[in-house]
Amino acid sequence: MLRWGILLTSFVMAAVVVVGCGGGGGGGTPGTANVLTFNGAASVGDLLTYTLNPSTLEYAYSILEPASARTTGAGVLTPVSGFGQYVYTTSDNDTVLLFPNNLCLVAPRDGDGLIAGVPTLSTNYSTSGLAGDYNYVNAHVYGTNCDSDHGTFRVDAGGTWSAWSQSNFVGVADETGTWVDQGNGIIYIYQNFGAGDVKVGHLMVLPGTSGGKLLVVDHYCTEAGNEKYGITLGIKQRTLLVGDLQGTLTVLDSDENAPYTVVISGTQVTSPGGTATWNLNSPWIGFAQDPVSLALPTVDGIIFGGNSTSIFAGVKQQ
């Protein structure tokens, strides 16, 4: 596609992670009827809980860690017209794009960033719902510099994970570590830099019967010499077919707060930046490549992607 942005911070409605150079917040509790509870991470790694009443559109959140960032927030979502269902603004004018029971996306009000997340669980992930091979795009912050990347990510049932940058599982992994399921839809991920395991972030998955469908990883490593803050968005690796994802999508971009429309017809993709043609399963299976970006479309109506400096996410209009 021809136009996408970098990830960042603000407000969360799912097991959500962010990356970038910014932040946001508020306080309260929604009504009790039909309340949904989510886990999340915001402001480059802040762990939080989030609740939503789908009947009244009231929401509330509480940041749990780090201790220095503890705060609460609340408000009421307002529907946005012109994009099908499930597009809202918050009380703070953040834009929210919700794909019920699957994915939540948020663009902060200042137009500088993007948040993505998946629903919480009340038990451990099943092995079949977690383990698998994923393609990913990510964005990271090193000091005041932001960049993006793509590659492959493997979650093993035995409690280890591995990541390959710009490679389809070729050779030795660039990063490896262990994971521990917290039993609430959040998995702690660890790396060993020579002096024992260090927690470097949180991993969340939207489970599928043959492995996870969506992978969301929050990176928050403060280890001296290995500092890294950011987000990874992944889709379970599979061969793409023409027609897997067709129609009109709503996309959130970190370059601006407002949502916009993308239309996919066959392998032709039209966005506000122009029209491009996808080369499916390039540079390897699961990716759709055009001259300036890589996309990860799914048959479920969700898309992740990015280019050399940014990443994006969207869902098919309902």
PDB file of C-alpha atoms in Angstrom:
ATOM      1  CA  MET A   1       0.000   0.000   0.000  1.00  0.00           C
ATOM      2  CA  LEU A   2       1.133   3.563  -0.443  1.00  0.00           C
ATOM      3  CA  ARG A   3       0.606   5.306   2.850  1.00  0.00           C
ATOM      4  CA  TRP A   4       1.091   4.105   6.425  1.00  0.00           C
ATOM      5  CA  GLY A   5       2.474   5.279   9.840  1.00  0.00           C
ATOM      6  CA  ILE A   6       4.555   4.482  13.048  1.00  0.00           C
ATOM      7  CA  LEU A   7       3.144   3.064  16.332  1.00  0.00           C
ATOM      8  CA  LEU A   8       2.775   4.906  19.643  1.00  0.00           C
ATOM      9  CA  THR A   9       0.798   5.542  22.836  1.00  0.00           C
ATOM     10  CA  SER A  10      -2.372   6.764  24.589  1.00  0.00           C
ATOM     11  CA  PHE A  11      -5.376   4.588  25.416  1.00  0.00           C
ATOM     12  CA  VAL A  12      -6.257   0.908  25.185  1.00  0.00           C
ATOM     13  CA  MET A  13      -9.284  -1.285  24.640  1.00  0.00           C
ATOM     14  CA  ALA A  14      -7.779  -4.763  24.455  1.00  0.00           C
ATOM     15  CA  ALA A  15      -4.557  -6.593  25.159  1.00  0.00           C
ATOM     16  CA  VAL A  16      -2.859  -3.678  23.514  1.00  0.00           C
ATOM     17  CA  VAL A  17       0.671  -2.525  22.843  1.00  0.00           C
ATOM     18  CA  VAL A  18       2.191   0.640  21.490  1.00  0.00           C
ATOM     19  CA  VAL A  19       5.405   2.211  20.312  1.00  0.00           C
ATOM     20  CA  GLY A  20       6.483   5.706  19.442  1.00  0.00           C
ATOM     21  CA  CYS A  21       7.258   9.085  20.909  1.00  0.00           C
ATOM     22  CA  GLY A  22       4.113  10.264  22.900  1.00  0.00           C
ATOM     23  CA  GLY A  23       1.322   9.451  25.583  1.00  0.00           C
ATOM     24  CA  GLY A  24      -2.261  10.155  27.197  1.00  0.00           C
ATOM     25  CA  GLY A  25      -4.885   9.325  30.096  1.00  0.00           C
ATOM     26  CA  GLY A  26      -8.292   9.982  32.306  1.00  0.00           C
ATOM     27  CA  GLY A  27     -10.324   8.020  35.303  1.00  0.00           C
ATOM     28  CA  GLY A  28     -13.504   5.980  36.412  1.00  0.00           C
ATOM     29  CA  THR A  29     -15.554   2.749  36.048  1.00  0.00           C
ATOM     30  CA  PRO A  30     -18.269   1.808  33.511  1.00  0.00           C
ATOM     31  CA  GLY A  31     -21.673   0.348  34.395  1.00  0.00           C
ATOM     32  CA  THR A  32     -21.647  -3.306  35.424  1.00  0.00           C
ATOM     33  CA  ALA A  33     -24.087  -4.816  32.912  1.00  0.00           C
ATOM     34  CA  ASN A  34     -22.403  -6.685  30.051  1.00  0.00           C
ATOM     35  CA  VAL A  35     -18.980  -5.290  30.946  1.00  0.00           C
ATOM     36  CA  LEU A  36     -16.051  -6.789  29.039  1.00  0.00           C
ATOM     37  CA  THR A  37     -12.574  -6.852  30.555  1.00  0.00           C
ATOM     38  CA  PHE A  38      -9.333  -6.642  28.600  1.00  0.00           C
ATOM     39  CA  ASN A  39      -5.621  -6.607  29.363  1.00  0.00           C
ATOM     40  CA  GLY A  40      -3.304  -4.195  27.648  1.00  0.00           C
ATOM     41  CA  ALA A  41      -0.033  -2.327  27.437  1.00  0.00           C
ATOM     42  CA  ALA A  42       0.345   1.314  26.563  1.00  0.00           C
ATOM     43  CA  SER A  43       2.863   4.145  26.522  1.00  0.00           C
ATOM     44  CA  VAL A  44       5.633   1.836  25.294  1.00  0.00           C
ATOM     45  CA  GLY A  45       5.019  -1.007  27.711  1.00  0.00           C
ATOM     46  CA  ASP A  46       2.681   0.228  30.457  1.00  0.00           C
ATOM     47  CA  LEU A  47       0.619  -2.773  31.587  1.00  0.00           C
ATOM     48  CA  LEU A  48      -3.071  -2.055  32.204  1.00  0.00           C
ATOM     49  CA  THR A  49      -6.573  -3.472  32.551  1.00  0.00           C
ATOM     50  CA  TYR A  50      -9.477  -2.141  30.483  1.00  0.00           C
ATOM     51  CA  THR A  51     -13.240  -2.521  30.721  1.00  0.00           C
ATOM     52  CA  LEU A  52     -15.965  -1.720  28.186  1.00  0.00           C
ATOM     53  CA  ASN A  53     -19.746  -1.770  28.395  1.00  0.00           C
ATOM     54  CA  PRO A  54     -20.863  -2.478  24.792  1.00  0.00           C
ATOM     55  CA  SER A  55     -24.417  -1.344  25.564  1.00  0.00           C
ATOM     56  CA  THR A  56     -23.554   2.111  26.917  1.00  0.00           C
ATOM     57  CA  LEU A  57     -20.074   2.440  25.294  1.00  0.00           C
ATOM     58  CA  GLU A  58     -18.602   3.439  28.660  1.00  0.00           C
ATOM     59  CA  TYR A  59     -14.940   2.498  29.100  1.00  0.00           C
ATOM     60  CA  ALA A  60     -12.389   2.624  31.910  1.00  0.00           C
ATOM     61  CA  TYR A  61      -8.747   1.628  32.298  1.00  0.00           C
ATOM     62  CA  SER A  62      -6.093   1.337  34.966  1.00  0.00           C
ATOM     63  CA  ILE A  63      -2.349   1.303  34.278  1.00  0.00           C
ATOM     64  CA  LEU A  64      -0.686  -1.290  36.539  1.00  0.00           C
ATOM     65  CA  GLU A  65       3.012  -1.114  35.664  1.00  0.00           C
ATOM     66  CA  PRO A  66       5.494   0.397  35.807  1.00  0.00           C
ATOM     67  CA  ALA A  67       4.630   1.845  39.208  1.00  0.00           C
ATOM     68  CA  SER A  68       5.752   5.308  38.085  1.00  0.00           C
ATOM     69  CA  ALA A  69       3.017   5.348  35.407  1.00  0.00           C
ATOM     70  CA  ARG A  70       0.061   4.186  37.536  1.00  0.00           C
ATOM     71  CA  THR A  71      -3.088   6.095  36.670  1.00  0.00           C
ATOM     72  CA  THR A  72      -6.739   5.532  35.726  1.00  0.00           C
ATOM     73  CA  GLY A  73      -8.977   6.798  32.948  1.00  0.00           C
ATOM     74  CA  ALA A  74     -12.610   6.637  31.809  1.00  0.00           C
ATOM     75  CA  GLY A  75     -15.081   8.042  29.318  1.00  0.00           C
ATOM     76  CA  VAL A  76     -17.740   7.247  26.741  1.00  0.00           C
ATOM     77  CA  LEU A  77     -17.141   6.260  23.115  1.00  0.00           C
ATOM     78  CA  THR A  78     -18.930   8.208  20.366  1.00  0.00           C
ATOM     79  CA  PRO A  79     -19.682   6.505  17.004  1.00  0.00           C
ATOM     80  CA  VAL A  80     -18.056   7.980  13.879  1.00  0.00           C
ATOM     81  CA  SER A  81     -20.151   7.929  10.703  1.00  0.00           C
ATOM     82  CA  GLY A  82     -18.971   7.086   7.204  1.00  0.00           C
ATOM     83  CA  PHE A  83     -16.911   3.972   7.982  1.00  0.00           C
ATOM     84  CA  GLY A  84     -19.439   1.244   8.716  1.00  0.00           C
ATOM     85  CA  GLN A  85     -19.850  -0.024  12.277  1.00  0.00           C
ATOM     86  CA  TYR A  86     -17.377  -0.023  15.178  1.00  0.00           C
ATOM     87  CA  VAL A  87     -15.514   3.235  14.531  1.00  0.00           C
ATOM     88  CA  TYR A  88     -15.548   5.599  17.525  1.00  0.00           C
ATOM     89  CA  THR A  89     -13.858   8.509  19.210  1.00  0.00           C
ATOM     90  CA  THR A  90     -13.054   8.590  22.910  1.00  0.00           C
ATOM     91  CA  SER A  91     -13.693  11.362  25.405  1.00  0.00           C
ATOM     92  CA  ASP A  92     -10.113  12.498  24.665  1.00  0.00           C
ATOM     93  CA  ASN A  93     -10.714  12.439  20.873  1.00  0.00           C
ATOM     94  CA  ASP A  94      -8.638   9.316  20.225  1.00  0.00           C
ATOM     95  CA  THR A  95      -9.995   7.281  17.289  1.00  0.00           C
ATOM     96  CA  VAL A  96     -11.033   3.694  18.075  1.00  0.00           C
ATOM     97  CA  LEU A  97     -11.600   0.923  15.530  1.00  0.00           C
ATOM     98  CA  LEU A  98     -13.123  -2.215  17.049  1.00  0.00           C
ATOM     99  CA  PHE A  99     -13.478  -5.631  15.440  1.00  0.00           C
ATOM    100  CA  PRO A 100     -15.593  -7.386  18.130  1.00  0.00           C
ATOM    101  CA  ASN A 101     -13.963 -10.402  19.793  1.00  0.00           C
ATOM    102  CA  ASN A 102     -10.913 -10.070  17.533  1.00  0.00           C
ATOM    103  CA  LEU A 103      -9.008  -6.799  17.459  1.00  0.00           C
ATOM    104  CA  CYS A 104      -9.011  -3.234  18.727  1.00  0.00           C
ATOM    105  CA  LEU A 105      -7.070  -0.373  17.119  1.00  0.00           C
ATOM    106  CA  VAL A 106      -6.611   3.133  18.508  1.00  0.00           C
ATOM    107  CA  ALA A 107      -5.068   6.250  16.952  1.00  0.00           C
ATOM    108  CA  PRO A 108      -4.151   8.908  19.549  1.00  0.00           C
ATOM    109  CA  ARG A 109      -5.716  12.335  19.218  1.00  0.00           C
ATOM    110  CA  ASP A 110      -2.440  14.013  18.251  1.00  0.00           C
ATOM    111  CA  GLY A 111      -2.134  11.754  15.188  1.00  0.00           C
ATOM    112  CA  ASP A 112       1.237  10.481  16.375  1.00  0.00           C
ATOM    113  CA  GLY A 113       0.932   6.728  16.812  1.00  0.00           C
ATOM    114  CA  LEU A 114      -1.236   3.629  16.717  1.00  0.00           C
ATOM    115  CA  ILE A 115      -2.355   1.058  19.292  1.00  0.00           C
ATOM    116  CA  ALA A 116      -3.360  -2.556  18.577  1.00  0.00           C
ATOM    117  CA  GLY A 117      -4.664  -5.324  20.797  1.00  0.00           C
ATOM    118  CA  VAL A 118      -6.575  -8.580  21.259  1.00  0.00           C
ATOM    119  CA  PRO A 119      -9.072  -9.709  23.955  1.00  0.00           C
ATOM    120  CA  THR A 120      -8.043 -11.030  27.340  1.00  0.00           C
ATOM    121  CA  LEU A 121      -8.493 -14.577  28.649  1.00  0.00           C
ATOM    122  CA  SER A 122      -9.416 -15.918  32.094  1.00  0.00           C
ATOM    123  CA  THR A 123      -7.224 -19.034  31.749  1.00  0.00           C
ATOM    124  CA  ASN A 124      -3.889 -20.043  30.256  1.00  0.00           C
ATOM    125  CA  TYR A 125      -3.641 -20.242  26.482  1.00  0.00           C
ATOM    126  CA  SER A 126      -3.985 -23.732  25.062  1.00  0.00           C
ATOM    127  CA  THR A 127      -0.875 -25.051  23.335  1.00  0.00           C
ATOM    128  CA  SER A 128      -2.686 -25.262  19.993  1.00  0.00           C
ATOM    129  CA  GLY A 129      -4.034 -21.747  20.425  1.00  0.00           C
ATOM    130  CA  LEU A 130      -0.605 -20.239  21.074  1.00  0.00           C
ATOM    131  CA  ALA A 131       2.249 -22.135  19.444  1.00  0.00           C
ATOM    132  CA  GLY A 132       3.006 -21.525  15.790  1.00  0.00           C
ATOM    133  CA  ASP A 133       4.940 -19.639  13.140  1.00  0.00           C
ATOM    134  CA  TYR A 134       4.035 -16.019  12.452  1.00  0.00           C
ATOM    135  CA  ASN A 135       4.997 -13.333   9.966  1.00  0.00           C
ATOM    136  CA  TYR A 136       5.418  -9.940  11.602  1.00  0.00           C
ATOM    137  CA  VAL A 137       5.894  -6.242  11.117  1.00  0.00           C
ATOM    138  CA  ASN A 138       7.167  -4.108  13.964  1.00  0.00           C
ATOM    139  CA  ALA A 139       8.184  -0.636  15.034  1.00  0.00           C
ATOM    140  CA  HIS A 140      10.750   0.226  17.681  1.00  0.00           C
ATOM    141  CA  VAL A 141      11.999   3.241  19.548  1.00  0.00           C
ATOM    142  CA  TYR A 142      15.695   3.616  20.352  1.00  0.00           C
ATOM    143  CA  GLY A 143      16.133   6.846  22.305  1.00  0.00           C
ATOM    144  CA  THR A 144      14.368   9.442  20.131  1.00  0.00           C
ATOM    145  CA  ASN A 145      14.701   7.396  16.916  1.00  0.00           C
ATOM    146  CA  CYS A 146      11.867   5.253  15.477  1.00  0.00           C
ATOM    147  CA  ASP A 147      12.242   2.511  12.862  1.00  0.00           C
ATOM    148  CA  SER A 148      10.360  -0.512  11.536  1.00  0.00           C
ATOM    149  CA  ASP A 149      11.142  -4.041  10.403  1.00  0.00           C
ATOM    150  CA  HIS A 150       9.553  -7.298   9.243  1.00  0.00           C
ATOM    151  CA  GLY A 151      10.385 -10.957   9.724  1.00  0.00           C
ATOM    152  CA  THR A 152       9.222 -14.198  11.327  1.00  0.00           C
ATOM    153  CA  PHE A 153       8.395 -15.094  14.920  1.00  0.00           C
ATOM    154  CA  ARG A 154       8.066 -18.607  16.357  1.00  0.00           C
ATOM    155  CA  VAL A 155       6.306 -19.526  19.601  1.00  0.00           C
ATOM    156  CA  ASP A 156       7.186 -23.046  20.752  1.00  0.00           C
ATOM    157  CA  ALA A 157       4.858 -25.060  22.973  1.00  0.00           C
ATOM    158  CA  GLY A 158       7.760 -25.850  25.315  1.00  0.00           C
ATOM    159  CA  GLY A 159       8.062 -22.264  26.565  1.00  0.00           C
ATOM    160  CA  THR A 160      10.562 -20.679  24.168  1.00  0.00           C
ATOM    161  CA  TRP A 161      10.293 -18.058  21.412  1.00  0.00           C
ATOM    162  CA  SER A 162      12.541 -17.015  18.534  1.00  0.00           C
ATOM    163  CA  ALA A 163      12.569 -14.124  16.035  1.00  0.00           C
ATOM    164  CA  TRP A 164      14.240 -13.703  12.643  1.00  0.00           C
ATOM    165  CA  SER A 165      14.620 -10.220  11.172  1.00  0.00           C
ATOM    166  CA  GLN A 166      13.924  -9.969   7.408  1.00  0.00           C
ATOM    167  CA  SER A 167      14.135 -13.754   7.108  1.00  0.00           C
ATOM    168  CA  ASN A 168      11.720 -16.673   6.756  1.00  0.00           C
ATOM    169  CA  PHE A 169      13.229 -18.744   9.588  1.00  0.00           C
ATOM    170  CA  VAL A 170      16.579 -18.982   7.786  1.00  0.00           C
ATOM    171  CA  GLY A 171      19.680 -19.715   9.864  1.00  0.00           C
ATOM    172  CA  VAL A 172      20.125 -18.878  13.533  1.00  0.00           C
ATOM    173  CA  ALA A 173      17.427 -16.681  15.069  1.00  0.00           C
ATOM    174  CA  ASP A 174      18.342 -13.058  15.752  1.00  0.00           C
ATOM    175  CA  GLU A 175      16.607 -13.128  19.133  1.00  0.00           C
ATOM    176  CA  THR A 176      15.526 -15.971  21.416  1.00  0.00           C
ATOM    177  CA  GLY A 177      14.040 -16.270  24.861  1.00  0.00           C
ATOM    178  CA  THR A 178      11.468 -17.911  27.084  1.00  0.00           C
ATOM    179  CA  TRP A 179       7.845 -17.196  27.886  1.00  0.00           C
ATOM    180  CA  VAL A 180       5.588 -17.718  30.916  1.00  0.00           C
ATOM    181  CA  ASP A 181       1.791 -17.613  30.625  1.00  0.00           C
ATOM    182  CA  GLN A 182       0.194 -15.466  33.341  1.00  0.00           C
ATOM    183  CA  GLY A 183      -3.235 -17.080  32.926  1.00  0.00           C
ATOM    184  CA  ASN A 184      -5.023 -13.845  31.980  1.00  0.00           C
ATOM    185  CA  GLY A 185      -4.291 -13.367  28.291  1.00  0.00           C
ATOM    186  CA  ILE A 186      -0.832 -11.899  28.910  1.00  0.00           C
ATOM    187  CA  ILE A 187       2.416 -13.812  28.546  1.00  0.00           C
ATOM    188  CA  TYR A 188       5.669 -12.473  29.999  1.00  0.00           C
ATOM    189  CA  ILE A 189       8.589 -12.821  27.598  1.00  0.00           C
ATOM    190  CA  TYR A 190      12.201 -13.041  28.754  1.00  0.00           C
ATOM    191  CA  GLN A 191      15.696 -12.833  27.293  1.00  0.00           C
ATOM    192  CA  ASN A 192      19.066 -13.685  28.813  1.00  0.00           C
ATOM    193  CA  PHE A 193      21.765 -11.087  28.162  1.00  0.00           C
ATOM    194  CA  GLY A 194      24.404 -12.967  30.175  1.00  0.00           C
ATOM    195  CA  ALA A 195      23.345 -12.331  33.767  1.00  0.00           C
ATOM    196  CA  GLY A 196      20.053 -14.223  33.988  1.00  0.00           C
ATOM    197  CA  ASP A 197      16.621 -13.809  32.455  1.00  0.00           C
ATOM    198  CA  VAL A 198      15.269 -10.279  31.965  1.00  0.00           C
ATOM    199  CA  LYS A 199      11.621  -9.553  31.230  1.00  0.00           C
ATOM    200  CA  VAL A 200      11.580  -7.710  27.908  1.00  0.00           C
ATOM    201  CA  GLY A 201       7.860  -7.422  27.212  1.00  0.00           C
ATOM    202  CA  HIS A 202       4.436  -9.013  26.944  1.00  0.00           C
ATOM    203  CA  LEU A 203       2.971 -11.315  24.320  1.00  0.00           C
ATOM    204  CA  MET A 204      -0.736 -11.668  23.488  1.00  0.00           C
ATOM    205  CA  VAL A 205      -2.439 -13.919  20.939  1.00  0.00           C
ATOM    206  CA  LEU A 206      -5.878 -14.193  19.407  1.00  0.00           C
ATOM    207  CA  PRO A 207      -6.071 -18.021  19.493  1.00  0.00           C
ATOM    208  CA  GLY A 208      -6.980 -20.255  16.571  1.00  0.00           C
ATOM    209  CA  THR A 209      -7.621 -23.995  16.364  1.00  0.00           C
ATOM    210  CA  SER A 210      -4.308 -24.666  14.612  1.00  0.00           C
ATOM    211  CA  GLY A 211      -2.237 -21.937  16.267  1.00  0.00           C
ATOM    212  CA  GLY A 212      -2.718 -18.266  16.960  1.00  0.00           C
ATOM    213  CA  LYS A 213      -4.353 -16.065  14.345  1.00  0.00           C
ATOM    214  CA  LEU A 214      -2.993 -12.738  15.564  1.00  0.00           C
ATOM    215  CA  LEU A 215       0.147 -12.049  17.554  1.00  0.00           C
ATOM    216  CA  VAL A 216       0.781  -8.826  19.475  1.00  0.00           C
ATOM    217  CA  VAL A 217       4.071  -8.289  21.330  1.00  0.00           C
ATOM    218  CA  ASP A 218       4.944  -5.324  23.474  1.00  0.00           C
ATOM    219  CA  HIS A 219       8.700  -4.720  23.779  1.00  0.00           C
ATOM    220  CA  TYR A 220       9.904  -2.999  26.914  1.00  0.00           C
ATOM    221  CA  CYS A 221      13.561  -3.738  27.640  1.00  0.00           C
ATOM    222  CA  THR A 222      15.597  -1.431  29.879  1.00  0.00           C
ATOM    223  CA  GLU A 223      18.690  -3.686  30.059  1.00  0.00           C
ATOM    224  CA  ALA A 224      21.784  -1.497  29.594  1.00  0.00           C
ATOM    225  CA  GLY A 225      23.079  -1.824  26.047  1.00  0.00           C
ATOM    226  CA  ASN A 226      19.949  -3.700  24.930  1.00  0.00           C
ATOM    227  CA  GLU A 227      17.271  -1.036  25.399  1.00  0.00           C
ATOM    228  CA  LYS A 228      14.305  -1.501  23.090  1.00  0.00           C
ATOM    229  CA  TYR A 229      10.739  -0.233  23.210  1.00  0.00           C
ATOM    230  CA  GLY A 230       8.115  -1.038  20.614  1.00  0.00           C
ATOM    231  CA  ILE A 231       5.495  -3.322  19.144  1.00  0.00           C
ATOM    232  CA  THR A 232       5.303  -6.394  16.942  1.00  0.00           C
ATOM    233  CA  LEU A 233       2.121  -7.269  15.037  1.00  0.00           C
ATOM    234  CA  GLY A 234       1.975 -10.777  13.584  1.00  0.00           C
ATOM    235  CA  ILE A 235      -0.299 -13.034  11.549  1.00  0.00           C
ATOM    236  CA  LYS A 236      -0.045 -16.834  11.579  1.00  0.00           C
ATOM    237  CA  GLN A 237       1.980 -17.813   8.525  1.00  0.00           C
ATOM    238  CA  ARG A 238      -0.066 -19.223   5.645  1.00  0.00           C
ATOM    239  CA  THR A 239      -0.054 -19.094   1.845  1.00  0.00           C
ATOM    240  CA  LEU A 240      -2.070 -16.142   0.514  1.00  0.00           C
ATOM    241  CA  LEU A 241      -4.643 -16.612  -2.260  1.00  0.00           C
ATOM    242  CA  VAL A 242      -6.269 -13.988  -4.473  1.00  0.00           C
ATOM    243  CA  GLY A 243      -9.554 -13.132  -2.793  1.00  0.00           C
ATOM    244  CA  ASP A 244      -8.488 -13.856   0.794  1.00  0.00           C
ATOM    245  CA  LEU A 245      -9.218 -10.256   1.765  1.00  0.00           C
ATOM    246  CA  GLN A 246     -11.444  -8.206  -0.540  1.00  0.00           C
ATOM    247  CA  GLY A 247     -13.644  -5.156  -0.216  1.00  0.00           C
ATOM    248  CA  THR A 248     -13.493  -1.937   1.794  1.00  0.00           C
ATOM    249  CA  LEU A 249     -11.343  -1.606   4.915  1.00  0.00           C
ATOM    250  CA  THR A 250     -11.048   1.074   7.556  1.00  0.00           C
ATOM    251  CA  VAL A 251      -7.414   1.792   8.409  1.00  0.00           C
ATOM    252  CA  LEU A 252      -5.763   3.723  11.221  1.00  0.00           C
ATOM    253  CA  ASP A 253      -2.438   5.397  10.520  1.00  0.00           C
ATOM    254  CA  SER A 254      -0.033   6.984  12.958  1.00  0.00           C
ATOM    255  CA  ASP A 255       0.452   9.915  10.587  1.00  0.00           C
ATOM    256  CA  GLU A 256      -2.996  11.245  11.502  1.00  0.00           C
ATOM    257  CA  ASN A 257      -5.800  10.736  13.984  1.00  0.00           C
ATOM    258  CA  ALA A 258      -8.616  10.265  11.451  1.00  0.00           C
ATOM    259  CA  PRO A 259      -9.448   6.854   9.918  1.00  0.00           C
ATOM    260  CA  TYR A 260      -9.483   6.426   6.157  1.00  0.00           C
ATOM    261  CA  THR A 261     -10.666   3.885   3.592  1.00  0.00           C
ATOM    262  CA  VAL A 262      -8.692   1.290   1.614  1.00  0.00           C
ATOM    263  CA  VAL A 263     -10.310  -0.794  -1.142  1.00  0.00           C
ATOM    264  CA  ILE A 264      -8.927  -4.207  -2.183  1.00  0.00           C
ATOM    265  CA  SER A 265     -10.084  -5.739  -5.483  1.00  0.00           C
ATOM    266  CA  GLY A 266      -8.212  -8.842  -6.580  1.00  0.00           C
ATOM    267  CA  THR A 267      -4.590  -7.786  -6.111  1.00  0.00           C
ATOM    268  CA  GLN A 268      -5.308  -4.064  -6.702  1.00  0.00           C
ATOM    269  CA  VAL A 269      -5.155  -1.919  -3.565  1.00  0.00           C
ATOM    270  CA  THR A 270      -6.409   1.662  -3.540  1.00  0.00           C
ATOM    271  CA  SER A 271      -5.683   4.002  -0.638  1.00  0.00           C
ATOM    272  CA  PRO A 272      -5.653   7.812  -0.341  1.00  0.00           C
ATOM    273  CA  GLY A 273      -2.068   7.673  -1.621  1.00  0.00           C
ATOM    274  CA  GLY A 274      -2.991   5.963  -4.914  1.00  0.00           C
ATOM    275  CA  THR A 275      -3.367   2.466  -6.370  1.00  0.00           C
ATOM    276  CA  ALA A 276      -0.812  -0.330  -6.145  1.00  0.00           C
ATOM    277  CA  THR A 277      -0.640  -4.010  -7.138  1.00  0.00           C
ATOM    278  CA  TRP A 278       0.120  -6.719  -4.605  1.00  0.00           C
ATOM    279  CA  ASN A 279       2.651  -9.458  -5.342  1.00  0.00           C
ATOM    280  CA  LEU A 280       1.286 -12.267  -3.168  1.00  0.00           C
ATOM    281  CA  ASN A 281       3.573 -14.463  -1.038  1.00  0.00           C
ATOM    282  CA  SER A 282       6.516 -12.118  -1.511  1.00  0.00           C
ATOM    283  CA  PRO A 283       9.146 -11.852  -0.111  1.00  0.00           C
ATOM    284  CA  TRP A 284       7.842 -15.155   1.327  1.00  0.00           C
ATOM    285  CA  ILE A 285       4.547 -16.900   2.043  1.00  0.00           C
ATOM    286  CA  GLY A 286       1.985 -14.831   3.910  1.00  0.00           C
ATOM    287  CA  PHE A 287       3.161 -11.377   2.838  1.00  0.00           C
ATOM    288  CA  ALA A 288       1.641  -9.215   0.097  1.00  0.00           C
ATOM    289  CA  GLN A 289       4.227  -6.832  -1.346  1.00  0.00           C
ATOM    290  CA  ASP A 290       3.850  -3.667  -3.409  1.00  0.00           C
ATOM    291  CA  PRO A 291       6.590  -1.209  -4.446  1.00  0.00           C
ATOM    292  CA  VAL A 292       6.687   0.618  -1.108  1.00  0.00           C
ATOM    293  CA  SER A 293       5.171  -1.622   1.583  1.00  0.00           C
ATOM    294  CA  LEU A 294       4.457  -5.099   2.936  1.00  0.00           C
ATOM    295  CA  ALA A 295       1.017  -6.246   4.091  1.00  0.00           C
ATOM    296  CA  LEU A 296      -0.284  -9.188   6.126  1.00  0.00           C
ATOM    297  CA  PRO A 297      -3.933  -9.709   5.076  1.00  0.00           C
ATOM    298  CA  THR A 298      -6.159 -12.374   6.654  1.00  0.00           C
ATOM    299  CA  VAL A 299      -9.313 -14.179   5.560  1.00  0.00           C
ATOM    300  CA  ASP A 300     -10.939 -12.838   8.751  1.00  0.00           C
ATOM    301  CA  GLY A 301     -10.957  -9.231   7.535  1.00  0.00           C
ATOM    302  CA  ILE A 302      -7.865  -7.955   9.396  1.00  0.00           C
ATOM    303  CA  ILE A 303      -4.695  -6.484   7.935  1.00  0.00           C
ATOM    304  CA  PHE A 304      -1.318  -5.479   9.389  1.00  0.00           C
ATOM    305  CA  GLY A 305       1.589  -4.056   7.443  1.00  0.00           C
ATOM    306  CA  GLY A 306       4.342  -1.495   7.121  1.00  0.00           C
ATOM    307  CA  ASN A 307       7.139   0.053   5.106  1.00  0.00           C
ATOM    308  CA  SER A 308      10.728   1.090   5.837  1.00  0.00           C
ATOM    309  CA  THR A 309       9.742   3.635   8.491  1.00  0.00           C
ATOM    310  CA  SER A 310       6.246   2.761   9.709  1.00  0.00           C
ATOM    311  CA  ILE A 311       3.491   0.196  10.324  1.00  0.00           C
ATOM    312  CA  PHE A 312      -0.330   0.190   9.982  1.00  0.00           C
ATOM    313  CA  ALA A 313      -3.418  -1.854  10.841  1.00  0.00           C
ATOM    314  CA  GLY A 314      -7.040  -2.040   9.695  1.00  0.00           C
ATOM    315  CA  VAL A 315     -10.199  -4.135   9.485  1.00  0.00           C
ATOM    316  CA  LYS A 316     -12.849  -4.818   6.869  1.00  0.00           C
ATOM    317  CA  GLN A 317     -15.868  -2.558   7.214  1.00  0.00           C
ATOM    318  CA  GLN A 318     -18.805  -4.283   8.920  1.00  0.00           C
TER     319      GLN A 318
END
